[in-house]
Short mmCIF file of C-alpha atoms in Angstrom, two decimals:
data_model
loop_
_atom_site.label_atom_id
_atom_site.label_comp_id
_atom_site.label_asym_id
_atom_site.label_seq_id
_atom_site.Cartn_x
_atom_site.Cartn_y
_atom_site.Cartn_z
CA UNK A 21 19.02 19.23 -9.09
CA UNK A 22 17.87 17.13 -11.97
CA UNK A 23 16.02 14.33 -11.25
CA UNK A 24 15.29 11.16 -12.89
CA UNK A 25 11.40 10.17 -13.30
CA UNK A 26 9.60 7.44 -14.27
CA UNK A 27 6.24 7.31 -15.02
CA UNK A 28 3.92 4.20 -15.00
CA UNK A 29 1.17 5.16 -16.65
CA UNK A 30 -1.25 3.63 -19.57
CA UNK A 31 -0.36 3.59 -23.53
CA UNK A 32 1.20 7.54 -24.17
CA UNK A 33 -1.02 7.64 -27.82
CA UNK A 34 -4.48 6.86 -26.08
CA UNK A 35 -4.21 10.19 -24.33
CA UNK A 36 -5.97 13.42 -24.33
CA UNK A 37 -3.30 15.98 -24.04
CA UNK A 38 -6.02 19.01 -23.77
CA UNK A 39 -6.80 17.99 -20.29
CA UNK A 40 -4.83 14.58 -19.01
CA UNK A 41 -3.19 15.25 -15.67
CA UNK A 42 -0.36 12.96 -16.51
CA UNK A 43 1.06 14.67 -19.55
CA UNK A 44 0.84 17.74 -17.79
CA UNK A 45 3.17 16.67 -15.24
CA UNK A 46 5.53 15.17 -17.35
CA UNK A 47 5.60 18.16 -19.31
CA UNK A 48 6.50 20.17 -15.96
CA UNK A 49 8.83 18.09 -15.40
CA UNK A 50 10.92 18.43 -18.78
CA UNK A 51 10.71 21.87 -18.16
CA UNK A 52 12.45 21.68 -14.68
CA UNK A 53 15.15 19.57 -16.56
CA UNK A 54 14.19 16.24 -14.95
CA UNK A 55 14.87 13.17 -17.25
CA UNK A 56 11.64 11.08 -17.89
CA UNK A 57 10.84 7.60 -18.38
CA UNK A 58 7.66 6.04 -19.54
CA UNK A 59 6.53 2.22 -18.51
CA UNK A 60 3.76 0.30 -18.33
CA UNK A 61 2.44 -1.17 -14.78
CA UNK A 62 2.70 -4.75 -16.40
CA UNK A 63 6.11 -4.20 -17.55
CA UNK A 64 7.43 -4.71 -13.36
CA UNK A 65 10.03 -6.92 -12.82
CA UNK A 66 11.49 -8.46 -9.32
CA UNK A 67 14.05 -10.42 -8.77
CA UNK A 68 16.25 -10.63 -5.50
CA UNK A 69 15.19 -7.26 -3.74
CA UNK A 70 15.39 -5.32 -7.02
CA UNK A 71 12.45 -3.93 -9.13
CA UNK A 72 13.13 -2.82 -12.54
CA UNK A 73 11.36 -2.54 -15.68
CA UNK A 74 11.73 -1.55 -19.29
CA UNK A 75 11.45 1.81 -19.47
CA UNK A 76 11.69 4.44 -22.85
CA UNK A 77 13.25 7.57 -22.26
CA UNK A 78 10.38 10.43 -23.39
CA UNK A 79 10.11 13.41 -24.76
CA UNK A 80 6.57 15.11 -24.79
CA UNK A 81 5.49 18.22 -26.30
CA UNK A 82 2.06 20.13 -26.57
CA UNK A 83 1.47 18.86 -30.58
CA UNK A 84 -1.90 16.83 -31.09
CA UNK A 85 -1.22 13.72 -32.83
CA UNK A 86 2.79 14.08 -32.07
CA UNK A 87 2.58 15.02 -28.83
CA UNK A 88 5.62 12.29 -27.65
CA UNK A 89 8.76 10.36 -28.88
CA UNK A 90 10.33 7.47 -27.23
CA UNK A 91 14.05 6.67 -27.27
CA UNK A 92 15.40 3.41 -27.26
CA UNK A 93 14.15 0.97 -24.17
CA UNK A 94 16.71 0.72 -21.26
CA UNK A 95 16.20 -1.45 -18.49
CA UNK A 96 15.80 0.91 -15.57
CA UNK A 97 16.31 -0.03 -12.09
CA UNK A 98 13.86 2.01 -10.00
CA UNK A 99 15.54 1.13 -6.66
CA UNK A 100 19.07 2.63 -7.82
CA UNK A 101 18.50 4.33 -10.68
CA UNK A 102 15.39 6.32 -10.04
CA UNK A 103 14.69 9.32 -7.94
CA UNK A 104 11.62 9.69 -8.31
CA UNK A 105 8.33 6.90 -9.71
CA UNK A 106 4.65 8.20 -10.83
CA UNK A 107 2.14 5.83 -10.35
CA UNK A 108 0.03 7.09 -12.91
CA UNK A 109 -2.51 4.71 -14.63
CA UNK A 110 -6.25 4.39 -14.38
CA UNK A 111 -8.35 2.59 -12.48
CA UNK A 112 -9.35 -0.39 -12.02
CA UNK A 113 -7.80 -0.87 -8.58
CA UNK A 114 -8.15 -4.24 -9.32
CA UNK A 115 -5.43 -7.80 -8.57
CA UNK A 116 -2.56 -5.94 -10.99
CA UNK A 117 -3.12 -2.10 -9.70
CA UNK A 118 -2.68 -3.95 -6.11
CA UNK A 119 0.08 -5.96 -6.81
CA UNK A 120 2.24 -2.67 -8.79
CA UNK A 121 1.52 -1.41 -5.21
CA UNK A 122 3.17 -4.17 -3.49
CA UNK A 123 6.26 -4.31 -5.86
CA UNK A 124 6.78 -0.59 -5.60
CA UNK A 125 6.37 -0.65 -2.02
CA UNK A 126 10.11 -2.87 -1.83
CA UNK A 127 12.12 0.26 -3.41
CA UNK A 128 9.83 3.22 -1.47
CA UNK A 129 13.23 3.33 1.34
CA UNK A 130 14.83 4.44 -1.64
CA UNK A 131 12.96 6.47 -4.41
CA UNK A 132 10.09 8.55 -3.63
CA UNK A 133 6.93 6.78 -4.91
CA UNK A 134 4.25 9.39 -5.73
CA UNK A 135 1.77 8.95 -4.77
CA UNK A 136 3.41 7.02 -1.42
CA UNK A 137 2.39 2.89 -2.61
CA UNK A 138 1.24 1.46 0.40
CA UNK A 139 -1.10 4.33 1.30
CA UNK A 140 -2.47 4.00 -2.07
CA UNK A 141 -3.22 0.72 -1.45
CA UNK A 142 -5.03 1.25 2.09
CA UNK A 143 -6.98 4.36 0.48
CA UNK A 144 -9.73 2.89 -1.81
CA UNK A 145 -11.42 6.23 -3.19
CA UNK A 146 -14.77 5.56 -1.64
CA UNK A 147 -13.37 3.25 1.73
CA UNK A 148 -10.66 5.63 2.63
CA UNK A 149 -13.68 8.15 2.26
CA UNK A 150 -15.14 6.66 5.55
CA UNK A 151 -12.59 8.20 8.05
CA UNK A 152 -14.18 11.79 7.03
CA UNK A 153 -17.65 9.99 7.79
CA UNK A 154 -18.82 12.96 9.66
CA UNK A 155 -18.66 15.13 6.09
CA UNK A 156 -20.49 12.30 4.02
CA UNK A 157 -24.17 12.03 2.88
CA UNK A 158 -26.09 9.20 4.96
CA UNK A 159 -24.32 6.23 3.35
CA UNK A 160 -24.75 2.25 3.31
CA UNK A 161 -22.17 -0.44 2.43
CA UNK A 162 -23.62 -3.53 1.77
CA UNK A 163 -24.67 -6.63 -1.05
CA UNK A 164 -27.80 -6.85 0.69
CA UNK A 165 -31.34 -6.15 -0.87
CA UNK A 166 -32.90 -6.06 2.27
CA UNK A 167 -30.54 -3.25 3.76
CA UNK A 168 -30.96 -1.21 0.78
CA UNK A 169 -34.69 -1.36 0.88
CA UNK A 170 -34.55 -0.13 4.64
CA UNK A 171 -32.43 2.74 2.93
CA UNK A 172 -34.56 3.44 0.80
CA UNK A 173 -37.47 4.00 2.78
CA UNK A 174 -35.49 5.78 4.85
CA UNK A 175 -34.48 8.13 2.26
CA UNK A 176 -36.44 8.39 -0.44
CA UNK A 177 -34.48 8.76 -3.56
CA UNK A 178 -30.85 6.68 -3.46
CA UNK A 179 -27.67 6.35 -5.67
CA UNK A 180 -26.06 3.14 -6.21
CA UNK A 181 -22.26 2.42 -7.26
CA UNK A 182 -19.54 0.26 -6.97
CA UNK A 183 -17.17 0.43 -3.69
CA UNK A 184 -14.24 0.41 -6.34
CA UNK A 185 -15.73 1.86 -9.72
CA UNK A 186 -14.11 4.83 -11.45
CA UNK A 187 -14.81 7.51 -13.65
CA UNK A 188 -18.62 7.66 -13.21
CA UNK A 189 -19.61 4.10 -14.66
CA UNK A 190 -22.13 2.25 -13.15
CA UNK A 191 -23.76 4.91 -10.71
CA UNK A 192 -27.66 4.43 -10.67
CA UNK A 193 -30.43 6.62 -9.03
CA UNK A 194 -33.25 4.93 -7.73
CA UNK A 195 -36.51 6.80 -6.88
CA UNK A 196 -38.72 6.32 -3.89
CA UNK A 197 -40.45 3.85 -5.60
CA UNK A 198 -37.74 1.19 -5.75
CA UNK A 199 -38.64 0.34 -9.71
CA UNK A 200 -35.71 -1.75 -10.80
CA UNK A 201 -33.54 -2.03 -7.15
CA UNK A 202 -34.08 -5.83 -6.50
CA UNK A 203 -32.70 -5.79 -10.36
CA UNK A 204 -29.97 -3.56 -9.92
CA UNK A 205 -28.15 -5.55 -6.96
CA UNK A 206 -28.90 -8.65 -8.51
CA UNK A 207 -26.89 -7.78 -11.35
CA UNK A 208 -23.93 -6.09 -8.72
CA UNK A 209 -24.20 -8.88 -6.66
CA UNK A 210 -23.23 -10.84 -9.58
CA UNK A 211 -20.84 -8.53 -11.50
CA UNK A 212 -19.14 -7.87 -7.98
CA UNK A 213 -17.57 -9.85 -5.44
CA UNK A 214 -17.19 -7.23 -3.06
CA UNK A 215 -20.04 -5.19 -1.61
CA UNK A 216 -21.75 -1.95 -3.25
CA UNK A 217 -22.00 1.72 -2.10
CA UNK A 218 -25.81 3.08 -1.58
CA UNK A 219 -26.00 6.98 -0.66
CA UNK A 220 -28.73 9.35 -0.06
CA UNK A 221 -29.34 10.91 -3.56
CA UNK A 222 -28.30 14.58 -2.82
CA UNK A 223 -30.32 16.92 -5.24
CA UNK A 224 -28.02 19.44 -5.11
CA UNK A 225 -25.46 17.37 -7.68
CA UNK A 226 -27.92 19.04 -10.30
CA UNK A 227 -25.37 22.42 -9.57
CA UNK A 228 -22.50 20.16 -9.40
CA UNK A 229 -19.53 18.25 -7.85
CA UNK A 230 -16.74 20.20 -7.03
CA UNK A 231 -13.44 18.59 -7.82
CA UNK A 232 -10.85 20.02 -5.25
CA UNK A 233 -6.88 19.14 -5.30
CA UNK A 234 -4.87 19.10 -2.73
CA UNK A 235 -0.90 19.41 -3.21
CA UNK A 236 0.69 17.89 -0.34
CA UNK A 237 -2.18 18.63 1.99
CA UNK A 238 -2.32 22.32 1.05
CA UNK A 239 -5.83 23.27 -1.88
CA UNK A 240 -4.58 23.78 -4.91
CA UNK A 241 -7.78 24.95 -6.58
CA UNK A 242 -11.11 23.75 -7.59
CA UNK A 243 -13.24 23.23 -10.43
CA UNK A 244 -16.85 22.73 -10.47
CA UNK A 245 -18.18 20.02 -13.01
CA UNK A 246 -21.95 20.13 -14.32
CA UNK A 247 -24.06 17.41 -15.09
CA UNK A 248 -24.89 17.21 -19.19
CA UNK A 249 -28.66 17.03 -19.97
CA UNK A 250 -30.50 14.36 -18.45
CA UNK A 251 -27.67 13.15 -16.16
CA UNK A 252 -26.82 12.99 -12.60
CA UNK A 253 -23.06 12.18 -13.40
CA UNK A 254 -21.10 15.32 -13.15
CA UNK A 255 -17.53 13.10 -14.09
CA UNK A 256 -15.76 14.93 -17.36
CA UNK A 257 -15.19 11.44 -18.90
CA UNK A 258 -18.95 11.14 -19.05
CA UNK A 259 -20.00 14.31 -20.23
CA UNK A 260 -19.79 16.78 -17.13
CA UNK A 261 -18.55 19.69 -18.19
CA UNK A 262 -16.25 22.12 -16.17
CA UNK A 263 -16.49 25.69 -14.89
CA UNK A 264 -14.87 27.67 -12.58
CA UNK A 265 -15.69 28.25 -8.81
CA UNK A 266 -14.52 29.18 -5.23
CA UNK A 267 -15.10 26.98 -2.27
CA UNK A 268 -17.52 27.05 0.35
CA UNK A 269 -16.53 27.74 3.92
CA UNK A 270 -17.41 23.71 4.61
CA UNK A 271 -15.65 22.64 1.85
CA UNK A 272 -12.22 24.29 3.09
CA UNK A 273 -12.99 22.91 6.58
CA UNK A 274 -13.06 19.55 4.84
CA UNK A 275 -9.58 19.74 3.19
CA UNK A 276 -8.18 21.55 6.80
CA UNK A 277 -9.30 18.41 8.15
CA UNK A 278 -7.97 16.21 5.66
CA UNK A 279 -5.06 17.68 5.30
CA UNK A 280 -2.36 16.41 7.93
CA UNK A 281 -3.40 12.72 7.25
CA UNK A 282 -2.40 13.34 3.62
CA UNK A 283 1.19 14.80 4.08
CA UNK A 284 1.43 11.84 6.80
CA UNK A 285 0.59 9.08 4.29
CA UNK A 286 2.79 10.34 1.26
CA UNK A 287 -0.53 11.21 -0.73
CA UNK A 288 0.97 13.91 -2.39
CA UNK A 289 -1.65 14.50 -5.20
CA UNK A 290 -5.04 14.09 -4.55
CA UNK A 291 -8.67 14.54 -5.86
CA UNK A 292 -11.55 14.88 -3.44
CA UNK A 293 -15.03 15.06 -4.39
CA UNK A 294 -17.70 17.22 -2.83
CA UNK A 295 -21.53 17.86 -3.68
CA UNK A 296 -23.73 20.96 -2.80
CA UNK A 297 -20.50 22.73 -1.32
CA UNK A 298 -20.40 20.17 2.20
CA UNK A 299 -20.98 16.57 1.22
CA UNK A 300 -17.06 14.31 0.74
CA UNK A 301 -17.97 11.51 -1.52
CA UNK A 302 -14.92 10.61 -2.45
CA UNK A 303 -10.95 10.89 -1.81
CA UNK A 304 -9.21 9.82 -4.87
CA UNK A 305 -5.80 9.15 -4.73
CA UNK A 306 -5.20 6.63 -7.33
CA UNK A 307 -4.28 8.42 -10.34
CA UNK A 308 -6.48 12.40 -9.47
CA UNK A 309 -7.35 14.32 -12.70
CA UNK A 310 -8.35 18.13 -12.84
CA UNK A 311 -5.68 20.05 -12.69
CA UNK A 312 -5.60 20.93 -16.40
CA UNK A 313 -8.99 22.37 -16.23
CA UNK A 314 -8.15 24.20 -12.74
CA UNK A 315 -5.53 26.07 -14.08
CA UNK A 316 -7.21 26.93 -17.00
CA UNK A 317 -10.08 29.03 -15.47
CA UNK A 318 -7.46 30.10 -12.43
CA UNK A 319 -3.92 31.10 -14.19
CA UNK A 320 -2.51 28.52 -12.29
CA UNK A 321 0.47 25.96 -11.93
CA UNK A 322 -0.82 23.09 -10.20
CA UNK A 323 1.72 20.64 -12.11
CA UNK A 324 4.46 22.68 -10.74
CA UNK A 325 2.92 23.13 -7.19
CA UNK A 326 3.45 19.07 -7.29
CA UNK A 327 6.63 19.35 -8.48
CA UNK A 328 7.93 21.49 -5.88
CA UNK A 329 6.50 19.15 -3.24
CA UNK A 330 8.03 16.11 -4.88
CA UNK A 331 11.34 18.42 -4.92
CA UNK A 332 10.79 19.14 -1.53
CA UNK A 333 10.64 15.94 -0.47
CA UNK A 334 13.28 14.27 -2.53
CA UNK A 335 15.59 16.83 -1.09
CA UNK A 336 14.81 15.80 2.23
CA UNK A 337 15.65 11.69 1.57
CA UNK A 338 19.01 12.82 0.33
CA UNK A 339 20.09 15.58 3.04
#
């Protein structure tokens, strides 16, 4: 049965249609005959239970430079005249990414919300992370300079990020001889409010970080993304480049594992993160990428995999 989507995503033109996840699902979804609907997350509305917001019917099409056309704005009620809402922008998971969660949240009895709002909300990328503690590299969570001194000396060579940072920015290595760490947390103690992320630096990044998706708790496929010359960051948006791979015996014991707690929560589409084929860094749930480049290098359809889950589970609600 047709459903109607909408998607709340960023600005259609900034996109890269060669690889964005996004586009790829709304592009499944014309296919399946679903009607689509693009907003932006700033564009909510609530008034007396309702949420709505002005929304352009879309049509999208694999043509660089003309790759979408809007129709004229309606104002769409997602409560009542929605089956189905995307939350689809980037990070930051900042004030307005949090409150988009809340206001979603009131119409979730009643359209399917992928991925599900409030467990997007209680899943940080690299806090949710900690439940799967036992997978992780030795890892610290702190604004201390002290603690991450001890951690240091405890292990050598470190990486430090921000508990909420996206996309690879501001990840630093710092070598055993602490050059530039009092400096570094100064300036994320300031930048920051909330506390930072220090890890064990795992040499084994230099062969990769595996992106992995998981469709409704089931893999989906993998890619494997490779530092560029003179980096540590393996992130595409930074340079990383892609290439195909099969997963490790730990690695599928790590999505078996994480499985079931996904399907619970609604998480539908997620990205997980894993280094040296056994060490979880991350579980991102937010707005995933990949699954352009996975089907590439697998003859894959991991935009329609989601779609039948979302099918799946719309079907359910209305039975």
């Amino acid at each position: 049965m047709p459903l109607t989507v909408a998607v709340q995503m960023d600005p259609l033109e900034n996109i890269n249609i060669a690889g964005d996840s996004s586009f790829a699902l709304m592009l499944s979804a014309q296919e399946r005959g679903h009607r689509v609907f693009h907003y932006a997350p700033e564009a909510l509305n609530y008034r007396d239970g309702r949420v709505w917001t002005l929304a352009h019917p879309v049509t999208v099409r694999r043509e660089t430079g003309n790759h979408f056309d809007f129709g004229d704005p309606v104002k769409l009620d997602l409560g009542d005249e929605a089956d189905v809402v995307l939350m689809r922008q980037d990070p930051p998971f900042d004030l307005g990414y949090i409150t988009a969660t809340h206001l979603l949240e009131r119409i979730a009895h009643k359209t399917l919300v992928v991925n599900d709002p409030a467990s997007v909300r209680n899943a940080p990328e690299k806090v949710f992370v900690l439940d799967y503690a036992r997978f992780m590299p030795p890892t610290l969570i702190t604004r201390s300079l002290e603690e991450a001194k001890l951690f240091l000396a405890e292990h050598g060579s470190i990486v430090v990020k921000p508990l909420h940072g996206n996309g690879g920015k501001a990840i630093f290595k710092i070598d055993s001889d602490g050059a530039n760490l009092s400096s570094l947390i100064e300036v994320f103690n300031t930048a920051y409010r909330e506390p930072h992320m220090v890890q064990a630096f795992l040499p084994g990044v230099a062969r990769g970080d595996k992106r992995i998706v998981l469709v409704d708790g089931e893999i989906a496929g993998a890619i494997n993304r490779i530092p560029g010359e003179g980096e540590i960051r393996s992130n595409l948006a930074v340079g990383g480049s892609a290439v195909k791979t099969e997963l490790t015996a730990r690695e599928i014991e790590i999505c078996e594992a994480l499985g079931p707690e996904l399907r619970k929560r609604g998480l539908i589409f997620v990205g997980i993160d894993v280094i040296g084929g056994e060490w979880l860094t991350e579980i991102n749930v937010t707005s995933p990428t990949g699954i352009v480049a996975i089907d590439k290098f697998n003859g894959t359809d991991t935009a329609g995999m989601i779609w039948d889950a979302i099918e799946r589970r719309a079907a359910e609600r209305q039975a």
